[in-house]
PDB file of C-alpha atoms and ligand atoms in Angstrom:
ATOM      1  CA  MET A   1       1.643   7.901 -17.853  1.00 68.00           C
ATOM      2  CA  ALA A   2       2.074  10.846 -15.526  1.00 83.00           C
ATOM      3  CA  THR A   3       5.213  10.822 -13.378  1.00 91.00           C
ATOM      4  CA  ILE A   4       3.352  12.199 -10.388  1.00 96.00           C
ATOM      5  CA  GLU A   5      -0.194  13.335  -9.583  1.00 96.00           C
ATOM      6  CA  LYS A   6      -0.925  15.971  -6.974  1.00 97.00           C
ATOM      7  CA  ILE A   7      -3.828  14.937  -4.771  1.00 97.00           C
ATOM      8  CA  PHE A   8      -3.412  17.660  -2.163  1.00 97.00           C
ATOM      9  CA  PRO A   9      -0.660  20.268  -1.836  1.00 95.00           C
ATOM     10  CA  HIS A  10       1.456  17.842   0.220  1.00 96.00           C
ATOM     11  CA  ILE A  11       0.160  14.463  -1.016  1.00 98.00           C
ATOM     12  CA  TYR A  12       1.106  12.963  -4.362  1.00 98.00           C
ATOM     13  CA  ALA A  13       0.339   9.709  -6.154  1.00 98.00           C
ATOM     14  CA  VAL A  14       3.225   8.067  -8.018  1.00 98.00           C
ATOM     15  CA  PRO A  15       1.809   5.712 -10.659  1.00 97.00           C
ATOM     16  CA  LEU A  16       4.202   2.796 -11.297  1.00 96.00           C
ATOM     17  CA  GLY A  17       2.512   0.754 -13.997  1.00 89.00           C
ATOM     18  CA  TYR A  18      -0.299  -1.189 -12.383  1.00 88.00           C
ATOM     19  CA  VAL A  19       0.691  -0.319  -8.835  1.00 96.00           C
ATOM     20  CA  ASN A  20       0.826   3.037  -7.035  1.00 98.00           C
ATOM     21  CA  ALA A  21       3.149   4.558  -4.493  1.00 98.00           C
ATOM     22  CA  PHE A  22       2.469   7.820  -2.660  1.00 98.00           C
ATOM     23  CA  LEU A  23       4.679  10.696  -1.584  1.00 98.00           C
ATOM     24  CA  LEU A  24       3.839  12.893   1.388  1.00 98.00           C
ATOM     25  CA  ALA A  25       5.769  16.096   1.976  1.00 97.00           C
ATOM     26  CA  ASP A  26       6.346  17.901   5.247  1.00 94.00           C
ATOM     27  CA  GLU A  27       8.960  20.351   6.534  1.00 91.00           C
ATOM     28  CA  ASP A  28      11.355  17.463   7.358  1.00 89.00           C
ATOM     29  CA  GLY A  29      11.262  15.921   3.916  1.00 95.00           C
ATOM     30  CA  LEU A  30       9.340  13.196   2.151  1.00 98.00           C
ATOM     31  CA  THR A  31       7.578  10.024   3.201  1.00 98.00           C
ATOM     32  CA  LEU A  32       7.031   7.308   0.633  1.00 98.00           C
ATOM     33  CA  ILE A  33       4.164   4.847   1.049  1.00 98.00           C
ATOM     34  CA  ASP A  34       5.165   1.606  -0.718  1.00 98.00           C
ATOM     35  CA  ALA A  35       8.004   1.163  -3.172  1.00 98.00           C
ATOM     36  CA  GLY A  36       6.537  -0.411  -6.306  1.00 97.00           C
ATOM     37  CA  LEU A  37       7.996  -3.186  -8.400  1.00 95.00           C
ATOM     38  CA  ARG A  38      11.616  -4.132  -8.835  1.00 94.00           C
ATOM     39  CA  GLY A  39      13.361  -1.512 -10.971  1.00 94.00           C
ATOM     40  CA  ASN A  40      10.860   1.243 -10.182  1.00 96.00           C
ATOM     41  CA  GLU A  41      13.408   3.372  -8.306  1.00 95.00           C
ATOM     42  CA  ARG A  42      14.162   5.489 -11.374  1.00 95.00           C
ATOM     43  CA  ARG A  43      10.496   6.375 -11.730  1.00 97.00           C
ATOM     44  CA  ILE A  44      10.301   7.164  -8.020  1.00 97.00           C
ATOM     45  CA  TRP A  45      13.336   9.475  -8.266  1.00 97.00           C
ATOM     46  CA  LYS A  46      11.782  11.130 -11.310  1.00 97.00           C
ATOM     47  CA  ALA A  47       8.659  11.830  -9.271  1.00 97.00           C
ATOM     48  CA  VAL A  48      10.799  13.178  -6.416  1.00 97.00           C
ATOM     49  CA  ALA A  49      12.662  15.462  -8.859  1.00 97.00           C
ATOM     50  CA  ARG A  50       9.352  16.667 -10.282  1.00 96.00           C
ATOM     51  CA  ILE A  51       8.468  18.185  -6.899  1.00 96.00           C
ATOM     52  CA  LYS A  52      11.982  19.651  -6.687  1.00 95.00           C
ATOM     53  CA  ARG A  53      13.321  17.276  -4.060  1.00 96.00           C
ATOM     54  CA  LYS A  54      16.290  14.904  -3.960  1.00 95.00           C
ATOM     55  CA  PRO A  55      16.481  11.165  -3.169  1.00 95.00           C
ATOM     56  CA  ALA A  56      18.012  12.011   0.230  1.00 95.00           C
ATOM     57  CA  ASP A  57      14.832  13.983   1.054  1.00 97.00           C
ATOM     58  CA  VAL A  58      12.937  10.680   1.260  1.00 97.00           C
ATOM     59  CA  ARG A  59      13.326  10.080   4.998  1.00 97.00           C
ATOM     60  CA  HIS A  60      10.748   7.363   5.607  1.00 98.00           C
ATOM     61  CA  VAL A  61       9.294   4.493   3.624  1.00 98.00           C
ATOM     62  CA  LEU A  62       6.073   3.038   5.013  1.00 98.00           C
ATOM     63  CA  VAL A  63       5.239  -0.444   3.750  1.00 98.00           C
ATOM     64  CA  THR A  64       1.585  -1.526   3.536  1.00 98.00           C
ATOM     65  CA  HIS A  65       2.485  -5.227   3.072  1.00 98.00           C
ATOM     66  CA  HIS A  66       5.141  -7.659   1.941  1.00 97.00           C
ATOM     67  CA  HIS A  67       3.999  -8.227  -1.669  1.00 96.00           C
ATOM     68  CA  SER A  68       6.683  -7.808  -4.299  1.00 94.00           C
ATOM     69  CA  ASP A  69       4.753  -5.081  -6.149  1.00 95.00           C
ATOM     70  CA  HIS A  70       4.927  -2.935  -2.989  1.00 97.00           C
ATOM     71  CA  VAL A  71       8.479  -3.634  -1.795  1.00 97.00           C
ATOM     72  CA  GLY A  72      10.133  -4.311  -5.172  1.00 96.00           C
ATOM     73  CA  SER A  73      12.265  -1.166  -5.095  1.00 97.00           C
ATOM     74  CA  LEU A  74      12.440  -0.815  -1.316  1.00 98.00           C
ATOM     75  CA  ALA A  75      16.094  -1.896  -1.124  1.00 97.00           C
ATOM     76  CA  ALA A  76      17.142   0.411  -3.974  1.00 96.00           C
ATOM     77  CA  VAL A  77      15.236   3.398  -2.564  1.00 96.00           C
ATOM     78  CA  THR A  78      16.592   3.059   0.971  1.00 96.00           C
ATOM     79  CA  LYS A  79      20.116   2.415  -0.267  1.00 93.00           C
ATOM     80  CA  ALA A  80      20.213   5.520  -2.433  1.00 87.00           C
ATOM     81  CA  GLY A  81      18.468   7.901  -0.061  1.00 81.00           C
ATOM     82  CA  GLY A  82      19.083   6.432   3.397  1.00 89.00           C
ATOM     83  CA  ALA A  83      15.387   6.368   4.309  1.00 96.00           C
ATOM     84  CA  GLU A  84      14.188   4.390   7.332  1.00 98.00           C
ATOM     85  CA  THR A  85      11.638   1.643   6.773  1.00 98.00           C
ATOM     86  CA  TYR A  86       8.426   0.847   8.656  1.00 98.00           C
ATOM     87  CA  VAL A  87       6.712  -2.550   8.438  1.00 98.00           C
ATOM     88  CA  HIS A  88       4.130  -4.387  10.570  1.00 98.00           C
ATOM     89  CA  PRO A  89       5.784  -7.166  12.634  1.00 98.00           C
ATOM     90  CA  LEU A  90       3.778  -9.914  10.897  1.00 98.00           C
ATOM     91  CA  ASP A  91       5.040  -8.930   7.442  1.00 98.00           C
ATOM     92  CA  ALA A  92       8.490  -7.702   8.474  1.00 98.00           C
ATOM     93  CA  PRO A  93      10.179 -11.168   8.518  1.00 98.00           C
ATOM     94  CA  ILE A  94       9.012 -11.756   4.925  1.00 97.00           C
ATOM     95  CA  VAL A  95      10.253  -8.336   3.767  1.00 98.00           C
ATOM     96  CA  ALA A  96      13.522  -9.107   5.560  1.00 98.00           C
ATOM     97  CA  GLY A  97      13.825 -12.444   3.739  1.00 96.00           C
ATOM     98  CA  GLU A  98      13.796 -14.386   7.035  1.00 96.00           C
ATOM     99  CA  LYS A  99      10.532 -16.113   6.231  1.00 94.00           C
ATOM    100  CA  PRO A 100       9.386 -17.448   2.830  1.00 90.00           C
ATOM    101  CA  ARG A 101       6.639 -15.615   0.954  1.00 88.00           C
ATOM    102  CA  PRO A 102       3.345 -17.431   1.474  1.00 88.00           C
ATOM    103  CA  ALA A 103       2.126 -19.467  -1.506  1.00 84.00           C
ATOM    104  CA  ALA A 104      -0.758 -18.244  -3.666  1.00 86.00           C
ATOM    105  CA  ASN A 105      -4.190 -18.912  -2.127  1.00 88.00           C
ATOM    106  CA  ARG A 106      -5.303 -22.379  -3.222  1.00 86.00           C
ATOM    107  CA  ALA A 107      -8.966 -21.420  -2.854  1.00 86.00           C
ATOM    108  CA  SER A 108      -8.400 -19.570  -6.129  1.00 84.00           C
ATOM    109  CA  VAL A 109      -8.385 -21.659  -9.327  1.00 83.00           C
ATOM    110  CA  THR A 110      -5.718 -19.420 -10.869  1.00 81.00           C
ATOM    111  CA  GLY A 111      -3.759 -19.688  -7.639  1.00 77.00           C
ATOM    112  CA  ARG A 112      -3.831 -23.479  -7.873  1.00 81.00           C
ATOM    113  CA  LEU A 113      -2.888 -23.521 -11.552  1.00 79.00           C
ATOM    114  CA  LEU A 114      -0.369 -20.705 -11.800  1.00 78.00           C
ATOM    115  CA  GLY A 115       0.505 -19.775  -8.232  1.00 77.00           C
ATOM    116  CA  ARG A 116       3.825 -21.586  -8.078  1.00 76.00           C
ATOM    117  CA  ILE A 117       4.977 -20.306 -11.437  1.00 77.00           C
ATOM    118  CA  ILE A 118       4.031 -16.725 -10.598  1.00 75.00           C
ATOM    119  CA  MET A 119       5.706 -16.858  -7.205  1.00 75.00           C
ATOM    120  CA  ARG A 120       8.939 -18.035  -8.869  1.00 76.00           C
ATOM    121  CA  LEU A 121       9.154 -15.141 -11.319  1.00 77.00           C
ATOM    122  CA  PRO A 122      12.228 -12.964 -10.700  1.00 73.00           C
ATOM    123  CA  ALA A 123       9.869  -9.960 -10.301  1.00 72.00           C
ATOM    124  CA  ASN A 124       8.443 -11.719  -7.251  1.00 74.00           C
ATOM    125  CA  LYS A 125      11.820 -11.958  -5.558  1.00 82.00           C
ATOM    126  CA  PRO A 126      12.554  -8.462  -4.309  1.00 90.00           C
ATOM    127  CA  ALA A 127      15.812  -7.766  -2.458  1.00 92.00           C
ATOM    128  CA  ALA A 128      15.367  -8.289   1.290  1.00 95.00           C
ATOM    129  CA  VAL A 129      15.164  -5.292   3.604  1.00 97.00           C
ATOM    130  CA  ALA A 130      15.266  -5.457   7.400  1.00 97.00           C
ATOM    131  CA  ALA A 131      12.739  -2.937   8.732  1.00 97.00           C
ATOM    132  CA  ASP A 132      14.100  -0.150  10.922  1.00 98.00           C
ATOM    133  CA  HIS A 133      10.782   0.240  12.740  1.00 98.00           C
ATOM    134  CA  GLU A 134       7.781  -1.943  13.481  1.00 98.00           C
ATOM    135  CA  ILE A 135       4.373  -0.329  13.131  1.00 98.00           C
ATOM    136  CA  ASN A 136       1.240  -1.534  14.862  1.00 98.00           C
ATOM    137  CA  ASP A 137      -2.477  -0.820  14.887  1.00 98.00           C
ATOM    138  CA  GLY A 138      -3.234   2.577  16.398  1.00 98.00           C
ATOM    139  CA  ASP A 139       0.314   3.942  16.158  1.00 98.00           C
ATOM    140  CA  GLU A 140       0.367   7.671  15.466  1.00 98.00           C
ATOM    141  CA  LEU A 141       3.237   8.530  13.147  1.00 98.00           C
ATOM    142  CA  ALA A 142       4.461  12.118  12.980  1.00 97.00           C
ATOM    143  CA  MET A 143       5.788  12.066   9.418  1.00 96.00           C
ATOM    144  CA  GLY A 144       3.853  13.090   6.315  1.00 95.00           C
ATOM    145  CA  GLY A 145       1.773  15.569   8.305  1.00 94.00           C
ATOM    146  CA  GLY A 146       0.638  12.823  10.706  1.00 97.00           C
ATOM    147  CA  LEU A 147      -0.597   9.312   9.936  1.00 98.00           C
ATOM    148  CA  ARG A 148      -2.444   6.705  11.965  1.00 98.00           C
ATOM    149  CA  VAL A 149      -1.595   3.044  11.394  1.00 98.00           C
ATOM    150  CA  ILE A 150      -4.601   0.775  10.879  1.00 98.00           C
ATOM    151  CA  HIS A 151      -3.901  -2.953  10.901  1.00 98.00           C
ATOM    152  CA  THR A 152      -5.962  -4.386   8.049  1.00 98.00           C
ATOM    153  CA  PRO A 153      -5.029  -8.083   7.931  1.00 98.00           C
ATOM    154  CA  GLY A 154      -6.341 -10.597   5.428  1.00 98.00           C
ATOM    155  CA  HIS A 155      -4.670  -9.686   2.138  1.00 97.00           C
ATOM    156  CA  THR A 156      -1.526 -10.411   4.149  1.00 98.00           C
ATOM    157  CA  ALA A 157      -1.350 -10.995   7.910  1.00 98.00           C
ATOM    158  CA  GLY A 158       0.662  -7.831   8.504  1.00 98.00           C
ATOM    159  CA  HIS A 159      -1.149  -5.573   6.044  1.00 98.00           C
ATOM    160  CA  VAL A 160      -1.598  -1.999   7.263  1.00 98.00           C
ATOM    161  CA  SER A 161      -3.451   1.019   5.939  1.00 98.00           C
ATOM    162  CA  PHE A 162      -2.675   4.636   6.831  1.00 98.00           C
ATOM    163  CA  PHE A 163      -5.086   7.387   7.759  1.00 98.00           C
ATOM    164  CA  ALA A 164      -4.386  11.117   7.564  1.00 98.00           C
ATOM    165  CA  GLU A 165      -6.626  13.685   9.236  1.00 95.00           C
ATOM    166  CA  GLY A 166      -7.238  16.862   7.312  1.00 93.00           C
ATOM    167  CA  HIS A 167      -8.733  17.430   3.850  1.00 95.00           C
ATOM    168  CA  GLY A 168     -11.786  15.548   5.126  1.00 97.00           C
ATOM    169  CA  GLY A 169      -9.680  12.473   5.902  1.00 98.00           C
ATOM    170  CA  VAL A 170      -7.367  10.657   3.510  1.00 98.00           C
ATOM    171  CA  LEU A 171      -7.099   6.884   3.596  1.00 98.00           C
ATOM    172  CA  PHE A 172      -4.158   4.989   2.107  1.00 98.00           C
ATOM    173  CA  ALA A 173      -5.792   1.592   1.790  1.00 98.00           C
ATOM    174  CA  GLY A 174      -2.875  -0.353   0.293  1.00 98.00           C
ATOM    175  CA  ASP A 175      -4.309  -3.603  -1.072  1.00 98.00           C
ATOM    176  CA  ALA A 176      -6.962  -3.959   1.665  1.00 98.00           C
ATOM    177  CA  VAL A 177      -9.339  -2.572  -0.965  1.00 97.00           C
ATOM    178  CA  GLY A 178      -8.752  -2.114  -4.682  1.00 95.00           C
ATOM    179  CA  ASN A 179     -10.191   0.402  -7.141  1.00 95.00           C
ATOM    180  CA  VAL A 180      -9.479  -1.416 -10.374  1.00 90.00           C
ATOM    181  CA  LEU A 181     -11.629  -0.597 -13.454  1.00 85.00           C
ATOM    182  CA  GLY A 182     -13.304   2.253 -11.646  1.00 83.00           C
ATOM    183  CA  ARG A 183     -14.989   0.326  -8.870  1.00 90.00           C
ATOM    184  CA  ILE A 184     -13.842  -0.532  -5.416  1.00 93.00           C
ATOM    185  CA  GLY A 185     -13.693  -4.149  -4.408  1.00 93.00           C
ATOM    186  CA  LYS A 186     -12.042  -6.987  -2.568  1.00 93.00           C
ATOM    187  CA  PRO A 187      -8.378  -7.759  -3.129  1.00 93.00           C
ATOM    188  CA  LEU A 188      -7.557 -10.535  -5.597  1.00 90.00           C
ATOM    189  CA  LEU A 189      -8.264 -13.931  -3.976  1.00 90.00           C
ATOM    190  CA  MET A 190      -5.171 -15.565  -5.467  1.00 89.00           C
ATOM    191  CA  PHE A 191      -2.896 -13.170  -3.581  1.00 92.00           C
ATOM    192  CA  THR A 192      -4.995 -12.842  -0.450  1.00 96.00           C
ATOM    193  CA  GLU A 193      -3.920 -14.964   2.501  1.00 96.00           C
ATOM    194  CA  ASP A 194      -7.308 -14.959   4.301  1.00 97.00           C
ATOM    195  CA  MET A 195     -10.353 -13.558   2.489  1.00 96.00           C
ATOM    196  CA  GLU A 196     -12.672 -13.629   5.532  1.00 96.00           C
ATOM    197  CA  GLU A 197     -10.166 -11.571   7.468  1.00 98.00           C
ATOM    198  CA  ALA A 198      -9.760  -9.257   4.458  1.00 98.00           C
ATOM    199  CA  LYS A 199     -13.525  -8.660   4.444  1.00 97.00           C
ATOM    200  CA  ALA A 200     -13.460  -7.814   8.159  1.00 98.00           C
ATOM    201  CA  SER A 201     -10.679  -5.310   7.423  1.00 98.00           C
ATOM    202  CA  MET A 202     -12.805  -3.718   4.691  1.00 98.00           C
ATOM    203  CA  ARG A 203     -15.627  -3.326   7.204  1.00 97.00           C
ATOM    204  CA  LYS A 204     -13.193  -1.739   9.654  1.00 98.00           C
ATOM    205  CA  LEU A 205     -12.066   0.797   7.029  1.00 98.00           C
ATOM    206  CA  ALA A 206     -15.655   1.570   5.996  1.00 97.00           C
ATOM    207  CA  GLU A 207     -16.368   2.791   9.527  1.00 97.00           C
ATOM    208  CA  LEU A 208     -13.820   5.598   9.202  1.00 97.00           C
ATOM    209  CA  GLU A 209     -14.670   9.098   7.973  1.00 97.00           C
ATOM    210  CA  PHE A 210     -12.682  10.010   4.878  1.00 98.00           C
ATOM    211  CA  ASP A 211     -13.296  11.955   1.697  1.00 98.00           C
ATOM    212  CA  THR A 212     -10.335  10.595  -0.248  1.00 98.00           C
ATOM    213  CA  ALA A 213      -9.095   7.044  -0.666  1.00 98.00           C
ATOM    214  CA  CYS A 214      -5.755   6.067  -2.213  1.00 98.00           C
ATOM    215  CA  PHE A 215      -5.176   2.493  -3.364  1.00 98.00           C
ATOM    216  CA  GLY A 216      -2.269   0.243  -4.209  1.00 98.00           C
ATOM    217  CA  HIS A 217      -4.135  -0.542  -7.423  1.00 96.00           C
ATOM    218  CA  GLY A 218      -6.485   1.822  -9.240  1.00 95.00           C
ATOM    219  CA  LYS A 219      -7.284   5.497  -9.276  1.00 95.00           C
ATOM    220  CA  VAL A 220      -7.582   7.772  -6.268  1.00 97.00           C
ATOM    221  CA  LEU A 221     -11.217   8.043  -5.151  1.00 97.00           C
ATOM    222  CA  LYS A 222     -12.133  11.648  -4.379  1.00 96.00           C
ATOM    223  CA  GLY A 223     -15.134  13.047  -2.529  1.00 95.00           C
ATOM    224  CA  LYS A 224     -17.099  11.055   0.065  1.00 94.00           C
ATOM    225  CA  ALA A 225     -14.939   8.005  -0.604  1.00 97.00           C
ATOM    226  CA  ASN A 226     -16.108   6.314   2.588  1.00 96.00           C
ATOM    227  CA  VAL A 227     -19.693   6.266   1.243  1.00 97.00           C
ATOM    228  CA  ALA A 228     -18.475   4.042  -1.601  1.00 96.00           C
ATOM    229  CA  PHE A 229     -16.728   1.817   0.955  1.00 97.00           C
ATOM    230  CA  ARG A 230     -19.900   1.536   3.049  1.00 97.00           C
ATOM    231  CA  ARG A 231     -22.000   0.702   0.006  1.00 96.00           C
ATOM    232  CA  TYR A 232     -19.571  -2.014  -1.011  1.00 96.00           C
ATOM    233  CA  VAL A 233     -19.459  -3.491   2.480  1.00 96.00           C
ATOM    234  CA  GLU A 234     -23.278  -3.540   2.647  1.00 96.00           C
ATOM    235  CA  LYS A 235     -23.411  -5.257  -0.761  1.00 93.00           C
ATOM    236  CA  MET A 236     -20.852  -7.798   0.466  1.00 90.00           C
ATOM    237  CA  ALA A 237     -23.069  -8.628   3.463  1.00 87.00           C
ATOM    238  CA  ARG A 238     -26.080  -9.450   1.299  1.00 86.00           C
TER     239      ARG A 238
HETATM  240 ZN1   ZN B 301      -0.837  -7.140  -2.358  1.00 80.67          ZN
HETATM  241 ZN1   ZN B 302      -0.522  -4.991  -4.804  1.00 80.67          ZN
END
């Protein structure tokens, strides 16, 4: 597996097994979107070294949502590099360990059968991190060349996506939408807190103009990515 994939000259995907993180470079340093699974910090530092930067260059870590495959190495990354963390207020107490992780969705058969066991796995118990900053819908962040926060609840209540102008628009969808097995689709029901809300968030994202979409799971979608989103949302409505 590649250590790092250049999407645009200042935007990189960092594949971490079945989940992705992203690195955005600007003159101040690096911004990391999501922090993979527990123990992924070495792979993240390898990716950082590949673009000739150091751990301390990672100034900001933006968290799409509280799931352990997105905050697994958050504590390790911030400890080593001193980066500040950004989380939506609805997910922040879970990331901070002040509130328990919600149980698997019982509307899912797998969730009913295996949810408890899965939630108890050590991999699903990432070290707690208190967020330095809260991020809310519509916030304009200066780092990474400029990012707009889009609240996309449903997968989790505090799930956010990030939108970058330029290059025809680049969306960092997190788990609001997946691109597993080469097609975009809904997030996994078992790990989605409210599927109706998740669908509304997909519709919200489909209204944006973007050529490129980056996902927590699956390959980057390049070229008229929002057309694929719109098609999926229309299909969902039928
Ligand atoms: Zn998730
Ligand atoms: Zn995920």
